mmCIF file with all atom_site columns, C-alpha atoms in Angstrom:
data_model
loop_
_atom_site.group_PDB
_atom_site.id
_atom_site.type_symbol
_atom_site.label_atom_id
_atom_site.label_alt_id
_atom_site.label_comp_id
_atom_site.label_asym_id
_atom_site.label_entity_id
_atom_site.label_seq_id
_atom_site.pdbx_PDB_ins_code
_atom_site.Cartn_x
_atom_site.Cartn_y
_atom_site.Cartn_z
_atom_site.occupancy
_atom_site.B_iso_or_equiv
_atom_site.pdbx_formal_charge
_atom_site.auth_seq_id
_atom_site.auth_comp_id
_atom_site.auth_asym_id
_atom_site.auth_atom_id
_atom_site.pdbx_PDB_model_num
ATOM 1   C CA . MET A 1 1   ? 171.230 79.486 113.972 1.00 70.00 ? 147 MET A CA 1
ATOM 2   C CA . LYS A 1 2   ? 168.732 76.909 114.128 1.00 79.00 ? 148 LYS A CA 1
ATOM 3   C CA . PHE A 1 3   ? 164.838 77.929 113.354 1.00 80.00 ? 149 PHE A CA 1
ATOM 4   C CA . SER A 1 4   ? 164.063 76.609 116.632 1.00 71.00 ? 150 SER A CA 1
ATOM 5   C CA . ASP A 1 5   ? 166.678 78.912 118.394 1.00 74.00 ? 151 ASP A CA 1
ATOM 6   C CA . ILE A 1 6   ? 164.504 81.735 117.381 1.00 77.00 ? 152 ILE A CA 1
ATOM 7   C CA . GLU A 1 7   ? 161.731 82.959 119.603 1.00 81.00 ? 153 GLU A CA 1
ATOM 8   C CA . HIS A 1 8   ? 158.285 84.513 118.268 1.00 84.00 ? 154 HIS A CA 1
ATOM 9   C CA . ASP A 1 9   ? 158.997 87.882 120.442 1.00 85.00 ? 155 ASP A CA 1
ATOM 10  C CA . SER A 1 10  ? 162.620 88.190 118.886 1.00 85.00 ? 156 SER A CA 1
ATOM 11  C CA . TRP A 1 11  ? 162.293 87.736 115.513 1.00 85.00 ? 157 TRP A CA 1
ATOM 12  C CA . ASP A 1 12  ? 161.368 91.023 114.311 1.00 82.00 ? 158 ASP A CA 1
ATOM 13  C CA . GLY A 1 13  ? 164.268 92.438 115.752 1.00 85.00 ? 159 GLY A CA 1
ATOM 14  C CA . LEU A 1 14  ? 166.543 89.863 114.615 1.00 84.00 ? 160 LEU A CA 1
ATOM 15  C CA . LYS A 1 15  ? 165.176 89.661 110.981 1.00 85.00 ? 161 LYS A CA 1
ATOM 16  C CA . PRO A 1 16  ? 167.335 92.581 109.536 1.00 82.00 ? 162 PRO A CA 1
ATOM 17  C CA . TYR A 1 17  ? 170.441 90.643 110.553 1.00 86.00 ? 163 TYR A CA 1
ATOM 18  C CA . LEU A 1 18  ? 169.424 86.975 109.868 1.00 91.00 ? 164 LEU A CA 1
ATOM 19  C CA . ASP A 1 19  ? 168.974 87.500 105.996 1.00 93.00 ? 165 ASP A CA 1
ATOM 20  C CA . THR A 1 20  ? 169.827 83.997 104.956 1.00 95.00 ? 166 THR A CA 1
ATOM 21  C CA . CYS A 1 21  ? 167.792 80.739 104.995 1.00 96.00 ? 167 CYS A CA 1
ATOM 22  C CA . LEU A 1 22  ? 169.904 77.510 104.663 1.00 97.00 ? 168 LEU A CA 1
ATOM 23  C CA . LEU A 1 23  ? 167.911 74.746 103.512 1.00 96.00 ? 169 LEU A CA 1
ATOM 24  C CA . PRO A 1 24  ? 169.373 71.201 103.590 1.00 96.00 ? 170 PRO A CA 1
ATOM 25  C CA . VAL A 1 25  ? 168.105 68.931 101.016 1.00 94.00 ? 171 VAL A CA 1
ATOM 26  C CA . THR A 1 26  ? 169.022 65.064 101.904 1.00 90.00 ? 172 THR A CA 1
ATOM 27  C CA . GLY A 1 27  ? 167.831 63.731 98.675  1.00 88.00 ? 173 GLY A CA 1
ATOM 28  C CA . LEU A 1 28  ? 166.721 60.388 100.298 1.00 90.00 ? 174 LEU A CA 1
ATOM 29  C CA . THR A 1 29  ? 164.592 57.972 98.144  1.00 89.00 ? 175 THR A CA 1
ATOM 30  C CA . GLY A 1 30  ? 163.439 55.722 100.828 1.00 90.00 ? 176 GLY A CA 1
ATOM 31  C CA . ARG A 1 31  ? 165.461 52.815 98.899  1.00 92.00 ? 177 ARG A CA 1
ATOM 32  C CA . GLU A 1 32  ? 168.191 53.608 101.514 1.00 93.00 ? 178 GLU A CA 1
ATOM 33  C CA . GLU A 1 33  ? 169.429 51.073 104.282 1.00 95.00 ? 179 GLU A CA 1
ATOM 34  C CA . PRO A 1 34  ? 169.413 52.643 107.423 1.00 95.00 ? 180 PRO A CA 1
ATOM 35  C CA . TRP A 1 35  ? 173.512 52.696 107.632 1.00 95.00 ? 181 TRP A CA 1
ATOM 36  C CA . GLU A 1 36  ? 173.159 54.526 104.075 1.00 94.00 ? 182 GLU A CA 1
ATOM 37  C CA . ALA A 1 37  ? 170.589 57.054 105.522 1.00 93.00 ? 183 ALA A CA 1
ATOM 38  C CA . THR A 1 38  ? 172.949 57.949 108.282 1.00 94.00 ? 184 THR A CA 1
ATOM 39  C CA . ARG A 1 39  ? 175.867 58.312 106.158 1.00 92.00 ? 185 ARG A CA 1
ATOM 40  C CA . ARG A 1 40  ? 174.005 60.701 103.964 1.00 91.00 ? 186 ARG A CA 1
ATOM 41  C CA . LEU A 1 41  ? 172.851 62.817 107.238 1.00 93.00 ? 187 LEU A CA 1
ATOM 42  C CA . GLU A 1 42  ? 176.499 62.911 108.345 1.00 92.00 ? 188 GLU A CA 1
ATOM 43  C CA . ALA A 1 43  ? 177.804 64.014 104.886 1.00 90.00 ? 189 ALA A CA 1
ATOM 44  C CA . LEU A 1 44  ? 175.011 66.868 104.757 1.00 92.00 ? 190 LEU A CA 1
ATOM 45  C CA . ARG A 1 45  ? 176.218 67.956 108.364 1.00 93.00 ? 191 ARG A CA 1
ATOM 46  C CA . ASP A 1 46  ? 179.654 68.115 107.092 1.00 91.00 ? 192 ASP A CA 1
ATOM 47  C CA . LEU A 1 47  ? 178.541 70.234 104.281 1.00 91.00 ? 193 LEU A CA 1
ATOM 48  C CA . MET A 1 48  ? 176.369 72.500 106.502 1.00 94.00 ? 194 MET A CA 1
ATOM 49  C CA . ASP A 1 49  ? 179.041 73.114 109.166 1.00 93.00 ? 195 ASP A CA 1
ATOM 50  C CA . PRO A 1 50  ? 180.981 75.746 107.196 1.00 93.00 ? 196 PRO A CA 1
ATOM 51  C CA . VAL A 1 51  ? 177.855 77.884 106.982 1.00 94.00 ? 197 VAL A CA 1
ATOM 52  C CA . GLU A 1 52  ? 176.243 77.375 110.308 1.00 93.00 ? 198 GLU A CA 1
ATOM 53  C CA . GLY A 1 53  ? 179.576 77.863 112.364 1.00 90.00 ? 199 GLY A CA 1
ATOM 54  C CA . PRO A 1 54  ? 181.251 80.753 110.807 1.00 91.00 ? 200 PRO A CA 1
ATOM 55  C CA . PHE A 1 55  ? 178.060 82.789 109.854 1.00 93.00 ? 201 PHE A CA 1
ATOM 56  C CA . ARG A 1 56  ? 175.909 82.047 112.708 1.00 90.00 ? 202 ARG A CA 1
ATOM 57  C CA . GLY A 1 57  ? 174.771 85.688 113.135 1.00 88.00 ? 203 GLY A CA 1
ATOM 58  C CA . ARG A 1 58  ? 173.512 85.952 109.740 1.00 94.00 ? 204 ARG A CA 1
ATOM 59  C CA . VAL A 1 59  ? 172.239 82.389 108.662 1.00 95.00 ? 205 VAL A CA 1
ATOM 60  C CA . VAL A 1 60  ? 169.048 80.660 110.268 1.00 94.00 ? 206 VAL A CA 1
ATOM 61  C CA . THR A 1 61  ? 169.111 76.809 109.392 1.00 94.00 ? 207 THR A CA 1
ATOM 62  C CA . TYR A 1 62  ? 165.747 75.348 108.323 1.00 95.00 ? 208 TYR A CA 1
ATOM 63  C CA . PRO A 1 63  ? 164.444 71.651 108.731 1.00 94.00 ? 209 PRO A CA 1
ATOM 64  C CA . ALA A 1 64  ? 165.964 69.546 105.946 1.00 92.00 ? 210 ALA A CA 1
ATOM 65  C CA . PHE A 1 65  ? 163.853 68.248 102.897 1.00 90.00 ? 211 PHE A CA 1
ATOM 66  C CA . HIS A 1 66  ? 164.701 64.541 103.231 1.00 90.00 ? 212 HIS A CA 1
ATOM 67  C CA . TYR A 1 67  ? 162.787 62.746 100.306 1.00 89.00 ? 213 TYR A CA 1
ATOM 68  C CA . ILE A 1 68  ? 162.656 64.197 96.926  1.00 84.00 ? 214 ILE A CA 1
ATOM 69  C CA . GLU A 1 69  ? 163.002 62.618 93.709  1.00 80.00 ? 215 GLU A CA 1
ATOM 70  C CA . GLY A 1 70  ? 162.376 63.695 90.203  1.00 76.00 ? 216 GLY A CA 1
ATOM 71  C CA . LYS A 1 71  ? 161.228 67.169 88.958  1.00 79.00 ? 217 LYS A CA 1
ATOM 72  C CA . ASP A 1 72  ? 158.219 66.853 91.165  1.00 85.00 ? 218 ASP A CA 1
ATOM 73  C CA . GLY A 1 73  ? 160.486 66.677 94.176  1.00 86.00 ? 219 GLY A CA 1
ATOM 74  C CA . LEU A 1 74  ? 162.581 69.596 92.854  1.00 89.00 ? 220 LEU A CA 1
ATOM 75  C CA . ALA A 1 75  ? 159.572 71.705 92.146  1.00 91.00 ? 221 ALA A CA 1
ATOM 76  C CA . ALA A 1 76  ? 158.575 71.141 95.816  1.00 92.00 ? 222 ALA A CA 1
ATOM 77  C CA . VAL A 1 77  ? 161.761 72.221 97.303  1.00 93.00 ? 223 VAL A CA 1
ATOM 78  C CA . ASP A 1 78  ? 161.602 75.396 94.786  1.00 94.00 ? 224 ASP A CA 1
ATOM 79  C CA . ALA A 1 79  ? 158.318 76.167 95.991  1.00 95.00 ? 225 ALA A CA 1
ATOM 80  C CA . VAL A 1 80  ? 159.425 76.167 99.692  1.00 95.00 ? 226 VAL A CA 1
ATOM 81  C CA . CYS A 1 81  ? 162.339 78.438 98.813  1.00 96.00 ? 227 CYS A CA 1
ATOM 82  C CA . ALA A 1 82  ? 159.764 80.968 97.195  1.00 96.00 ? 228 ALA A CA 1
ATOM 83  C CA . ARG A 1 83  ? 157.977 81.054 100.313 1.00 96.00 ? 229 ARG A CA 1
ATOM 84  C CA . LEU A 1 84  ? 160.901 81.392 102.661 1.00 95.00 ? 230 LEU A CA 1
ATOM 85  C CA . LYS A 1 85  ? 162.053 84.236 100.612 1.00 95.00 ? 231 LYS A CA 1
ATOM 86  C CA . ARG A 1 86  ? 158.711 86.107 99.906  1.00 93.00 ? 232 ARG A CA 1
ATOM 87  C CA . GLU A 1 87  ? 156.509 85.293 103.062 1.00 93.00 ? 233 GLU A CA 1
ATOM 88  C CA . ALA A 1 88  ? 159.254 84.496 105.882 1.00 91.00 ? 234 ALA A CA 1
ATOM 89  C CA . GLY A 1 89  ? 161.256 87.406 104.360 1.00 89.00 ? 235 GLY A CA 1
ATOM 90  C CA . PHE A 1 90  ? 164.819 86.006 103.867 1.00 94.00 ? 236 PHE A CA 1
ATOM 91  C CA . ARG A 1 91  ? 166.881 87.861 101.328 1.00 94.00 ? 237 ARG A CA 1
ATOM 92  C CA . PHE A 1 92  ? 169.186 84.874 100.434 1.00 96.00 ? 238 PHE A CA 1
ATOM 93  C CA . LEU A 1 93  ? 168.340 81.182 100.183 1.00 96.00 ? 239 LEU A CA 1
ATOM 94  C CA . ILE A 1 94  ? 171.115 78.884 100.249 1.00 96.00 ? 240 ILE A CA 1
ATOM 95  C CA . ILE A 1 95  ? 170.386 75.011 99.660  1.00 96.00 ? 241 ILE A CA 1
ATOM 96  C CA . ALA A 1 96  ? 172.787 72.403 100.696 1.00 94.00 ? 242 ALA A CA 1
ATOM 97  C CA . ALA A 1 97  ? 172.495 69.223 98.895  1.00 92.00 ? 243 ALA A CA 1
ATOM 98  C CA . LEU A 1 98  ? 174.627 65.958 98.691  1.00 87.00 ? 244 LEU A CA 1
ATOM 99  C CA . ASP A 1 99  ? 173.847 65.331 94.640  1.00 83.00 ? 245 ASP A CA 1
ATOM 100 C CA . PRO A 1 100 ? 176.100 67.338 92.650  1.00 77.00 ? 246 PRO A CA 1
ATOM 101 C CA . THR A 1 101 ? 174.078 66.998 89.718  1.00 75.00 ? 247 THR A CA 1
ATOM 102 C CA . LEU A 1 102 ? 171.158 68.765 91.277  1.00 78.00 ? 248 LEU A CA 1
ATOM 103 C CA . ASP A 1 103 ? 169.518 70.709 88.358  1.00 75.00 ? 249 ASP A CA 1
ATOM 104 C CA . ALA A 1 104 ? 169.694 74.559 89.505  1.00 81.00 ? 250 ALA A CA 1
ATOM 105 C CA . GLY A 1 105 ? 167.805 75.445 86.626  1.00 86.00 ? 251 GLY A CA 1
ATOM 106 C CA . ALA A 1 106 ? 164.832 73.608 88.286  1.00 85.00 ? 252 ALA A CA 1
ATOM 107 C CA . LEU A 1 107 ? 165.292 75.847 91.548  1.00 92.00 ? 253 LEU A CA 1
ATOM 108 C CA . PRO A 1 108 ? 165.136 79.397 90.433  1.00 94.00 ? 254 PRO A CA 1
ATOM 109 C CA . HIS A 1 109 ? 164.288 80.951 93.880  1.00 95.00 ? 255 HIS A CA 1
ATOM 110 C CA . ALA A 1 110 ? 167.796 79.281 95.307  1.00 95.00 ? 256 ALA A CA 1
ATOM 111 C CA . ASP A 1 111 ? 170.293 81.731 95.491  1.00 95.00 ? 257 ASP A CA 1
ATOM 112 C CA . LEU A 1 112 ? 173.229 79.501 96.026  1.00 94.00 ? 258 LEU A CA 1
ATOM 113 C CA . ILE A 1 113 ? 173.264 75.262 96.039  1.00 93.00 ? 259 ILE A CA 1
ATOM 114 C CA . LEU A 1 114 ? 176.231 74.050 97.844  1.00 92.00 ? 260 LEU A CA 1
ATOM 115 C CA . THR A 1 115 ? 177.427 70.602 97.112  1.00 88.00 ? 261 THR A CA 1
ATOM 116 C CA . PRO A 1 116 ? 180.305 68.543 98.418  1.00 83.00 ? 262 PRO A CA 1
ATOM 117 C CA . GLN A 1 117 ? 181.852 68.637 94.709  1.00 74.00 ? 263 GLN A CA 1
ATOM 118 C CA . SER A 1 118 ? 184.196 70.791 93.380  1.00 54.00 ? 264 SER A CA 1
ATOM 119 C CA . SER A 1 119 ? 185.479 70.640 89.741  1.00 51.00 ? 265 SER A CA 1
ATOM 120 C CA . GLY A 1 120 ? 188.291 68.577 90.939  1.00 53.00 ? 266 GLY A CA 1
ATOM 121 C CA . GLY A 1 121 ? 185.694 66.015 92.487  1.00 54.00 ? 267 GLY A CA 1
ATOM 122 C CA . PRO A 1 122 ? 184.617 65.137 96.110  1.00 62.00 ? 268 PRO A CA 1
ATOM 123 C CA . GLU A 1 123 ? 185.580 67.608 98.866  1.00 67.00 ? 269 GLU A CA 1
ATOM 124 C CA . ALA A 1 124 ? 185.962 67.469 102.497 1.00 68.00 ? 270 ALA A CA 1
ATOM 125 C CA . GLY A 1 125 ? 187.656 69.016 105.573 1.00 78.00 ? 271 GLY A CA 1
ATOM 126 C CA . GLU A 1 126 ? 189.624 72.273 105.377 1.00 81.00 ? 272 GLU A CA 1
ATOM 127 C CA . PRO A 1 127 ? 189.291 72.553 101.445 1.00 79.00 ? 273 PRO A CA 1
ATOM 128 C CA . LEU A 1 128 ? 185.471 72.220 101.459 1.00 84.00 ? 274 LEU A CA 1
ATOM 129 C CA . ARG A 1 129 ? 185.464 74.870 104.459 1.00 87.00 ? 275 ARG A CA 1
ATOM 130 C CA . GLU A 1 130 ? 187.288 77.182 102.464 1.00 90.00 ? 276 GLU A CA 1
ATOM 131 C CA . ARG A 1 131 ? 185.410 76.828 99.294  1.00 88.00 ? 277 ARG A CA 1
ATOM 132 C CA . VAL A 1 132 ? 181.801 76.902 101.220 1.00 90.00 ? 278 VAL A CA 1
ATOM 133 C CA . GLY A 1 133 ? 182.958 80.276 102.947 1.00 92.00 ? 279 GLY A CA 1
ATOM 134 C CA . ARG A 1 134 ? 184.206 81.834 99.815  1.00 93.00 ? 280 ARG A CA 1
ATOM 135 C CA . GLU A 1 135 ? 180.958 81.100 97.904  1.00 93.00 ? 281 GLU A CA 1
ATOM 136 C CA . VAL A 1 136 ? 178.789 82.544 100.822 1.00 94.00 ? 282 VAL A CA 1
ATOM 137 C CA . ARG A 1 137 ? 180.608 85.528 101.015 1.00 94.00 ? 283 ARG A CA 1
ATOM 138 C CA . ALA A 1 138 ? 180.373 86.236 97.285  1.00 94.00 ? 284 ALA A CA 1
ATOM 139 C CA . LEU A 1 139 ? 176.741 85.432 97.009  1.00 94.00 ? 285 LEU A CA 1
ATOM 140 C CA . TRP A 1 140 ? 176.416 88.224 99.817  1.00 94.00 ? 286 TRP A CA 1
ATOM 141 C CA . GLN A 1 141 ? 178.539 90.565 98.094  1.00 92.00 ? 287 GLN A CA 1
ATOM 142 C CA . SER A 1 142 ? 176.760 90.135 94.896  1.00 88.00 ? 288 SER A CA 1
ATOM 143 C CA . GLY A 1 143 ? 173.659 90.817 96.510  1.00 78.00 ? 289 GLY A CA 1
ATOM 144 C CA . ALA A 1 144 ? 174.747 93.859 98.163  1.00 67.00 ? 290 ALA A CA 1
ATOM 145 C CA . ALA A 1 145 ? 175.505 95.093 94.648  1.00 62.00 ? 291 ALA A CA 1
ATOM 146 C CA . SER A 1 146 ? 172.168 93.679 93.120  1.00 59.00 ? 292 SER A CA 1
ATOM 147 C CA . ALA A 1 147 ? 169.182 93.369 95.376  1.00 54.00 ? 293 ALA A CA 1
ATOM 148 C CA . GLY A 1 148 ? 166.911 91.664 92.553  1.00 47.00 ? 294 GLY A CA 1
ATOM 149 C CA . GLY A 1 149 ? 166.546 88.280 94.265  1.00 45.00 ? 295 GLY A CA 1
ATOM 150 C CA . ALA A 1 150 ? 164.883 90.394 97.418  1.00 42.00 ? 296 ALA A CA 1
ATOM 151 C CA . GLU A 1 151 ? 162.285 91.979 95.504  1.00 41.00 ? 297 GLU A CA 1
ATOM 152 C CA . ASP A 1 152 ? 160.954 89.797 92.690  1.00 42.00 ? 298 ASP A CA 1
ATOM 153 C CA . GLY A 1 153 ? 161.534 86.560 94.850  1.00 41.00 ? 299 GLY A CA 1
ATOM 154 C CA . GLN A 1 154 ? 163.927 85.180 92.224  1.00 45.00 ? 300 GLN A CA 1
ATOM 155 C CA . GLY A 1 155 ? 167.541 84.372 92.962  1.00 46.00 ? 301 GLY A CA 1
ATOM 156 C CA . GLY A 1 156 ? 170.296 83.907 90.698  1.00 48.00 ? 302 GLY A CA 1
ATOM 157 C CA . SER A 1 157 ? 170.663 80.303 90.967  1.00 44.00 ? 303 SER A CA 1
ATOM 158 C CA . LYS A 1 158 ? 174.224 79.184 91.103  1.00 55.00 ? 304 LYS A CA 1
ATOM 159 C CA . SER A 1 159 ? 175.661 75.915 91.804  1.00 54.00 ? 305 SER A CA 1
ATOM 160 C CA . VAL A 1 160 ? 178.892 75.132 93.187  1.00 53.00 ? 306 VAL A CA 1
#
């Protein structure tokens, strides 16, 4: 579900069910030519689809963080993650990012970092959909066993 699909009057009633925020991180630098930016956005969409579609009743997709670079950029992303958990009330925070080298240690408030890479290299299509689905379900199952991320605002950053 997109953030823009939620009306002010319905949020309190939906909040217990929509406990997971999906934050896309495009990772543009401003050096991309238009066609490169388009490719990155399309690849990010393909990474987000296996979360948005199958888990529509539990996940809210927020606007993308498009331009980040270096430690300052990651710190800004993590600050938003912290606020989304602490102030907006999300229990789980998933980052969808195209950069497989994204430093999970610099994003301690993210519970899961999804990239289009697996240990065997880039993924697409059904293998990507299956892996992403498994990782999201595993996040929720581990969160049901230990709710530490909800109380202290910290997540167990995990990169996949």
